Amino acid sequence: MAGLKLSAVRKAYGATTVLHGIDLDVADGEFVVFVGPSGCGKSTLLRSIAGLEEITGGAIAIDGADVTHLPASERGLAMVFQSYALYPHMSVYANMAFALENMGFKRDEIDKRVRRAAEMLRLTDYLERKPRALSGGQRQRVAIGRAIVRDPKIFLFDEPLSNLDAELRVATRKELAALHGEIGGTMIYVTHDQVEAMTLADRIVVLRAGRIEQIGTPLELYNRPDNLFVAGFIGSPRMNLLPGRVTAAGKVALGEGGHEIACATGDLAAGAPVTAGIRPEHLELAPEGQGLPLTIELVERLGGESYLYGSAAGLPQITLKLDGQSEHERGHSVPLAFPQQKLHLFDEAGQAIRP
Amino acid sequence: MAGLKLSAVRKAYGATTVLHGIDLDVADGEFVVFVGPSGCGKSTLLRSIAGLEEITGGAIAIDGADVTHLPASERGLAMVFQSYALYPHMSVYANMAFALENMGFKRDEIDKRVRRAAEMLRLTDYLERKPRALSGGQRQRVAIGRAIVRDPKIFLFDEPLSNLDAELRVATRKELAALHGEIGGTMIYVTHDQVEAMTLADRIVVLRAGRIEQIGTPLELYNRPDNLFVAGFIGSPRMNLLPGRVTAAGKVALGEGGHEIACATGDLAAGAPVTAGIRPEHLELAPEGQGLPLTIELVERLGGESYLYGSAAGLPQITLKLDGQSEHERGHSVPLAFPQQKLHLFDEAGQAIRP
Amino acid sequence: QTTVRIAWYSDGNEGEVLADLLKRFEAGNKDIKVVLDQVPYKAITENLPVQLASGQGPDIARVVDLGGVARYALDMRPYLKDASYWEKNFGPFLPWMRPEGDSSAITGFMTQLTVTGPFVNKTLFEQAGTPLPGPKATWEEWGKAVKDVAAKVKAPFPLAMDRSGHRFFSVAVSEGAKVFDDKGEPAVIDEGFKRGAKLVYDWHQNGTMAKELWGSVSGTAYRGANDEFKNAQVVMYQSGSWQIAQFDKTVGDAFDWVAVPSPCGAGGCSPMPGGAGLVAIKTTKSPEAVAKVMDYLASEPVLSEFYARSLFVPGHLGIAAKGLDYAGATPQGKAALKVFSDQVAQISPAAYKLQGYANNRVIFNAVISRLGQAISGEGSLDDAYKRIESDVAQQIAERKK
Amino acid sequence: MASAETNPRRDGAGAAGTLAAPLALVMRLVDWPMRALQRLIGERRMAYVFILPNLAFFSLFVFLPLVINFVFSVTGGAGLFPSERPYVGAQQYAYLFDCGSFLDPSSCREDHFWRGVYNTARFTVFQVTAMVLFSLLTAVVLNMKIRGRGFFRAVYFFPVLLSPVVVALTWKWILQRDGLLNAALTSLGGERILFLVDPSWAMFWIVFVSVWAHMGFYTLILLAGLQAIPADLYEAAEMDATPRWRMFWRITLPLLWPNMIVVIVLALIKGVQTFDEVFVLTGGGPGTATLMIVHYIYETAFANQVQNFGLAAAASVVLGVVLFALTLAQLAASRRKGAA
Amino acid sequence: MSLVTKLATARRKPGRWHWTDIAAYAYLALGVVLMFGPVLWLGMSSFKTQAGLLEFPPSLLPMSQKEVTVPGQSQPLPLFEVTMPDGTKRVLAQVRRIGIQAQMIDPANPGETIRVPIEGRVPVREFKLATENYTEPLERFAFTRFLWNSVFVTLIATIITLIINSMAAYALSIYEFRGKTAVMLMVVGTLMIPITIILVPVYLVITKLGLVNSLWAVILPGAATPTGVFLLRQYMLTLPRDLIEAARMDKASEWQIYWRIVMPLAMPALAVLAIFSIMWRWNEFLWPLAVLTKTESYTLQIGLNAFQGELQTQWHYLLAMTVVTLLPVALVFVFLQRFITTGIANTGMK
Ligand SMILES: Nc1ncnc2c1ncn2[C@@H]1O[C@H](COP(=O)(O)OP(=O)(O)OP(=O)(O)O)[C@@H](O)[C@H]1O
Ligand SMILES: Nc1ncnc2c1ncn2[C@@H]1O[C@H](COP(=O)(O)OP(=O)(O)OP(=O)(O)O)[C@@H](O)[C@H]1O
Ligand SMILES: [Mg+2]
Ligand SMILES: [Mg+2]
């Protein structure tokens, strides 16, 4: 187990720069998740850490030792690929033993380790099978097993669950959390699934176009996004982001309608254009006659909760989440209240205004 | 636009029967969704309706006319495939025009129809592109456009959104709902996505191993599942299903611990084994010292809501959904209350006991 | 122990016979091991020259292109037991195997002297009720007679002639072709040649000859009609002495066949001589041993046995003079062998000269190739004449470079 | 049991059978020096180590001979070693291209070369056309849901494994005057046809035999292409009420096109190279009606008494240039497909 | 073409016979006859006697004339069915033939001689395999020696080819390195050079290496086949990159990745190359003929062709020996058949 330190890591393919100087400290035993939109460089960063890509600039240190120019095979890391990359011609056992053989372990030591990992992952019955005779979830576990047996300094995961179906994804996610609890290794995990990131991470790193937007615990990101991008990216359904304008300290007028809400505006002068953000689950229904009137365009009732999509003059579509099975119908108008303590405000550059 | 009537539709591949007599009436303009676990025969049923599979028994009538032995090309239906099945060598325009050309339409009529559909689907700018130059969502729209231009009697969809990523899926789902509102055609839609089924359907047909388990509106299925299967299948996260035993009329003891809850038991005699079901969102925290004590094993905080997974003596893992960011931690014990009106009870055969 | 390797191709059973004889030699000469490498004929014509040119050849080789290989031949004279025996018995043939400009070397002997000549299906003549033309009959007369017979008995090949330079020149020389000018340089196209060529060309035009042999392949490829003759589809087959063994074995008593003397023309009644020589190769490491083997094989009793068992016309004057008893042959075969042996005396000087000419294959190949084209309708005879002359000139020029 | 599975022998070799065990051992022993080497020169430069053996063989037995061949083509005489051959410059090429009119081979100095060129061109065009049509037809039939598909595929592929000489011999035995085909013809009351003596028939039959022998290979390529066409496209087309013929022209053919290009180019290249089969079957005849370029080269270099390596080499250089162009065309075509 | 269109798009329902099915089966049946027929015919012909081979019309099965031993005759006599002048038919044995008359006797009644015109007799024949077509040449030549040489050449050459070609293909498909394009161009450029046209230069190289008459002279020159490199490379390009990277993460050396990961996964392509290599090597004729001149180094193809003389070809032997050399190909075909169809389809010969 080991810590990891990235200093100004840059990566360019020819003329296009994919990573623009990434700085990151990962503590020993920490579970760090990279999220970000497709193509933002998550995989590239992970592969650079692994040594599968040569970085263009900066340095990578594992446990204090510089590994920037070490080939992948000598960094002592383990990686779980999105495709699992199991050796299709080898049995599960051989798949797990392969790395140990390469490292020159004795036959009985190999056997001991493989069996222990197999037991932990409930794979003991499948050791003789070839990967193609396994289900998706089992394959995924073999891929993890292959990483575990080596007792690596750091585990790297590149969207390991994205090939599983919804139900299995949930189950495996929970297993992964349990596993981290059990072996406690340093783990770096790439995903674009909200829920995975929120539930697994000690810390989340939000990437965008090769730059880090914010680093923090899941709830920090949810509760206090640093900027518009993070605010929009974290949370599902997306936060409602409504353009507005500061009318006075503590007052923001929304959209063209100019509906005024109370909101901490920090140092912003009156007239400054801002964006007010509020999550669908935080919007409340105001008492009749007050609040912003919202004309409902679509109602989705999922049983346990309902989503209302509606429009208000001069504002983008607003999503509202209600518990239970809402009675509202398309065409109804409901008054919206914006609870002040749940509001987020962003300045013209998209930076959060902290109260 | 037309109605559809299936009478005792059977389908067998050699010795294995895939559909065991399906009866279904779809009204003109209705949006019907087929759901069910993988391999239950959803696609087969849809393809049988389309005429791509010859059925082994029963009859299919469209608008009252028997089409059982008509080939697909003469049934006048349109289908959107999971893979979209766009002709890769033809432009978007040609893809949409292909069917019309086959049907012998005049050139300007074709042009008119294609352009109208393209407009409706916001594809006008892409008409000259080949499918490979389109994004996933655009391709999906082309596939729908190809169906629309023909003005078919019924639209058939086989998991049309499953190849899209999460965000796009949500957006397209809403578009589909809007489209149905606009053109109002009869639509039959296969999915295994809970949310799609709940939000799009007028009625949902739950299939299991080639048989219909229940037909009803989404909320009917959510609120009043006919049996254990539907109860477990509809709703996410799954309903907690807890084995128990009737101790007296209106009383059920759960698991080995024998925690007793109040519940309408219908005609069941004391001692009858039952399953009690309650959805994670309906479980409540009881006042301290009362209720079933649940030891928390895992907490997932998603920001707007939290899931608690815990165990109680002799019962399977119980999931509990709480609004907001729960303070509970792993290892804590919380007391559970089972609100009677939210409880579902199923007899030994899995049939719901209606109060 | 020295090893002597012989590269040998076979048409019939001569390989077996030789192997037999060599075994006896080895028994008497423990210090010499003789290995007989039996190869396809193709290896001798196409690969042996390359091998010899690169110094990789065998010690002894059975070759047909005597003039071509002569450059690589070993003069065994210093090593032979009795050179005069060789001169006496192989005299006329020794020059064939000598390098150009050499007039004394002894490089090998003829394993077989071939003489071209026609075989006739006598039974077909009988069935047609046509008498056989006499011994001095001309080619024209034969042509008419066989056409007549074929028409009566519905044989598809009145006259067949191997697609080969030797066979053609047996006609051309009889018609008076001289082939060389006074200086000894090739002058292939003369009146005699043209008469012969016209004859063959016309035969193809009027159906006396079928296009299948001369017209069916290109270039220098050989085609024979022995299979068709055996199948009684050929009335007269202009081939040569080497066919006897085969006919003897495979025709059986299906019909009567006879060899007849070479027909005549304006230039006489000469057949073409030819054959395969066994030649010692210069690059050998042990010329003494080679000479010893050759001496053994050329010795009269051994060679007699060889000729007799393989049913070859002897290329040894002494044996020829004595006459050979072909013990294994049927009366028909014996008769035919006699006819051919007698024909040796009829060979004209022009024919000898052509056979002895080092580059004779250049001439043969050009003639076959170009005449074949004319016969199959690609160009006229005159075109063919021009091409033959230029082909010959070109290749000889290339060789001299 | 588990350790047996991990034994590299089992992993490494598969079908190679008994040879596998010693081979695996050798390979394992090779690993030590290889690992050391890798440490020395780095991971990426190992590529050179892997390419080296093949490159060495290649240079020695292909590239060097090609160079020697070129040297032959600019020298003359009958000598075998380049040192024995006088330099003649472009003379051999001049001979080849010494023509009154390129359209009339008989006006050329090397008329057989030009006949070879025209015959080869004609043969190639016919052969490619027939090859494409029949392998397409066969692939389409084999792509149907047919019982015993594997067997039939094997049947059509089987002649590909025969050597050209066997192929030619087999058919010669059928086509000659007294062959099977004429026997059938005469027993049906027809006249014998001299298939290999009539120029048009001869050309027909060499095309036929060539298609017979190689069709299986191209069929497999097309079959792979057909199978790569997603079935749901046909279903979509069916839903679109597409008539059958239109499905073939508008869907099957366009989507099969990349494979068709491969087939066309490969067949083209093979056609230009044709030699053995035709040589044994017709010997280039009747006359020179089926004389191919390679046959000309062979004959010039070997069959003539004066083996004219220089002229043959010049002709082969010309042929090589043509083949190289065709190969590049194939590459370009497949590139374009790759981009597609 | 309309047949093609129908066939191309035929999607039939199970259990129903569309006319295209019938057409397809008919076409396939024709295919079986056309593809197997000629070779079968060759095989059967190889069992005919030299005379039987030439007869017209040819008999389907190897037949030969029946013979009887008749008392008083030293040799067995051939049997004929004879149409007598009165129209009756009798089976008679022929004693001799003189011109167009044959002297015959009735085997049952050997005393009486009957004269028959030769057109009036038809040979009585029986089924008989002329196995001597096989045994004679095999006895005459050092068959086992040739066989061993052929097997040795074929196997060793194939192994070398597989190894060095796959190594090169591995380098060309997995790595980026300087000079890669040049190497690729060289491979592709020579893909289509027929050996016939560089026979002499290669011979010179072999001579200089002193390999003439060694089996290595046959094995080595063809080992670095451009076709093999190309085919294997195309296949390896389809292997997932992830596997190789996973192996690197697993601390495998490059050699191990090649040998333990890439090779097993390239098995279908290797099998195809193996099949082709075996065929090429086994059937090779022109080249061994040029470099092998000693009996003890002959391969089967040369050894068994030695009865092709200048003036005569002994067809019965030639056919029989052709069949002999065909057998291993047939075996290879039977065993590796399943790889052929999948292999070529996937080797991206596209
Ligand atoms: N070999 C390459 N050459 C050039 N550009 C590349 C290469 N590999 C990746 N890129 C580019 O680098 C960027 C980052 O790619 P990367 O795979 O890291 O994205 P990602 O965040 O993992 O996306 P996803 O969520 O889709 O997996 C992309 O824009 C991609 O196009
Ligand atoms: N051609 C076929 N032959 C035999 N069985 C088949 C065939 N096609 C489908 N089946 C079987 O029919 C059953 C139903 O398949 P179907 O594709 O309709 O399932 P599905 O509900 O669409 O599943 P999914 O959600 O995975 O798409 C499956 O068990 C499948 O194995
Ligand atoms: Mg990625
Ligand atoms: Mg399905």
PDB file of N, CA and C in Angstrom, chain B residues 37-60:
ATOM      1  N   PRO B  37     -37.535  -9.640 -17.065  1.00  0.00           N
ATOM      2  CA  PRO B  37     -36.108  -9.930 -16.992  1.00  0.00           C
ATOM      3  C   PRO B  37     -35.565 -10.362 -18.359  1.00  0.00           C
ATOM      4  N   SER B  38     -34.277 -10.333 -18.489  1.00  0.00           N
ATOM      5  CA  SER B  38     -33.644 -10.719 -19.742  1.00  0.00           C
ATOM      6  C   SER B  38     -34.043 -12.139 -20.122  1.00  0.00           C
ATOM      7  N   GLY B  39     -34.361 -12.345 -21.381  1.00  0.00           N
ATOM      8  CA  GLY B  39     -34.692 -13.682 -21.853  1.00  0.00           C
ATOM      9  C   GLY B  39     -36.125 -14.081 -21.614  1.00  0.00           C
ATOM     10  N   CYS B  40     -36.972 -13.155 -21.146  1.00  0.00           N
ATOM     11  CA  CYS B  40     -38.345 -13.549 -20.834  1.00  0.00           C
ATOM     12  C   CYS B  40     -39.215 -13.571 -22.078  1.00  0.00           C
ATOM     13  N   GLY B  41     -38.712 -13.065 -23.190  1.00  0.00           N
ATOM     14  CA  GLY B  41     -39.481 -13.145 -24.427  1.00  0.00           C
ATOM     15  C   GLY B  41     -40.029 -11.809 -24.908  1.00  0.00           C
ATOM     16  N   LYS B  42     -39.563 -10.715 -24.354  1.00  0.00           N
ATOM     17  CA  LYS B  42     -40.037  -9.404 -24.780  1.00  0.00           C
ATOM     18  C   LYS B  42     -39.765  -9.174 -26.260  1.00  0.00           C
ATOM     19  N   SER B  43     -38.509  -9.361 -26.629  1.00  0.00           N
ATOM     20  CA  SER B  43     -38.167  -9.112 -28.029  1.00  0.00           C
ATOM     21  C   SER B  43     -38.922 -10.067 -28.935  1.00  0.00           C
ATOM     22  N   THR B  44     -39.007 -11.309 -28.508  1.00  0.00           N
ATOM     23  CA  THR B  44     -39.690 -12.286 -29.334  1.00  0.00           C
ATOM     24  C   THR B  44     -41.140 -11.861 -29.576  1.00  0.00           C
ATOM     25  N   LEU B  45     -41.767 -11.398 -28.548  1.00  0.00           N
ATOM     26  CA  LEU B  45     -43.157 -10.973 -28.695  1.00  0.00           C
ATOM     27  C   LEU B  45     -43.252  -9.789 -29.650  1.00  0.00           C
ATOM     28  N   LEU B  46     -42.350  -8.850 -29.471  1.00  0.00           N
ATOM     29  CA  LEU B  46     -42.378  -7.667 -30.332  1.00  0.00           C
ATOM     30  C   LEU B  46     -42.132  -8.059 -31.791  1.00  0.00           C
ATOM     31  N   ARG B  47     -41.179  -8.943 -31.984  1.00  0.00           N
ATOM     32  CA  ARG B  47     -40.849  -9.363 -33.347  1.00  0.00           C
ATOM     33  C   ARG B  47     -41.957 -10.195 -33.947  1.00  0.00           C
ATOM     34  N   SER B  48     -42.692 -10.893 -33.090  1.00  0.00           N
ATOM     35  CA  SER B  48     -43.841 -11.640 -33.600  1.00  0.00           C
ATOM     36  C   SER B  48     -44.907 -10.680 -34.091  1.00  0.00           C
ATOM     37  N   ILE B  49     -45.106  -9.621 -33.344  1.00  0.00           N
ATOM     38  CA  ILE B  49     -46.076  -8.621 -33.768  1.00  0.00           C
ATOM     39  C   ILE B  49     -45.635  -7.999 -35.093  1.00  0.00           C
ATOM     40  N   ALA B  50     -44.334  -7.739 -35.167  1.00  0.00           N
ATOM     41  CA  ALA B  50     -43.817  -7.106 -36.379  1.00  0.00           C
ATOM     42  C   ALA B  50     -43.932  -8.015 -37.595  1.00  0.00           C
ATOM     43  N   GLY B  51     -43.946  -9.325 -37.337  1.00  0.00           N
ATOM     44  CA  GLY B  51     -43.950 -10.264 -38.450  1.00  0.00           C
ATOM     45  C   GLY B  51     -42.565 -10.759 -38.793  1.00  0.00           C
ATOM     46  N   LEU B  52     -41.589 -10.422 -37.974  1.00  0.00           N
ATOM     47  CA  LEU B  52     -40.230 -10.897 -38.229  1.00  0.00           C
ATOM     48  C   LEU B  52     -40.052 -12.326 -37.735  1.00  0.00           C
ATOM     49  N   GLU B  53     -40.931 -12.752 -36.850  1.00  0.00           N
ATOM     50  CA  GLU B  53     -40.938 -14.147 -36.425  1.00  0.00           C
ATOM     51  C   GLU B  53     -42.315 -14.703 -36.746  1.00  0.00           C
ATOM     52  N   GLU B  54     -42.348 -15.934 -37.208  1.00  0.00           N
ATOM     53  CA  GLU B  54     -43.637 -16.556 -37.444  1.00  0.00           C
ATOM     54  C   GLU B  54     -44.093 -17.190 -36.140  1.00  0.00           C
ATOM     55  N   ILE B  55     -45.318 -16.924 -35.735  1.00  0.00           N
ATOM     56  CA  ILE B  55     -45.732 -17.487 -34.455  1.00  0.00           C
ATOM     57  C   ILE B  55     -46.206 -18.908 -34.634  1.00  0.00           C
ATOM     58  N   THR B  56     -46.137 -19.648 -33.527  1.00  0.00           N
ATOM     59  CA  THR B  56     -46.457 -21.075 -33.583  1.00  0.00           C
ATOM     60  C   THR B  56     -47.949 -21.318 -33.369  1.00  0.00           C
ATOM     61  N   GLY B  57     -48.561 -20.407 -32.664  1.00  0.00           N
ATOM     62  CA  GLY B  57     -49.998 -20.591 -32.435  1.00  0.00           C
ATOM     63  C   GLY B  57     -50.632 -19.268 -32.085  1.00  0.00           C
ATOM     64  N   GLY B  58     -51.941 -19.213 -32.117  1.00  0.00           N
ATOM     65  CA  GLY B  58     -52.638 -17.987 -31.764  1.00  0.00           C
ATOM     66  C   GLY B  58     -52.824 -17.081 -32.963  1.00  0.00           C
ATOM     67  N   ALA B  59     -53.290 -15.890 -32.722  1.00  0.00           N
ATOM     68  CA  ALA B  59     -53.593 -14.984 -33.822  1.00  0.00           C
ATOM     69  C   ALA B  59     -53.220 -13.566 -33.442  1.00  0.00           C
ATOM     70  N   ILE B  60     -52.907 -12.795 -34.458  1.00  0.00           N
ATOM     71  CA  ILE B  60     -52.589 -11.385 -34.268  1.00  0.00           C
ATOM     72  C   ILE B  60     -53.495 -10.592 -35.189  1.00  0.00           C
TER      73      ILE B  60
END
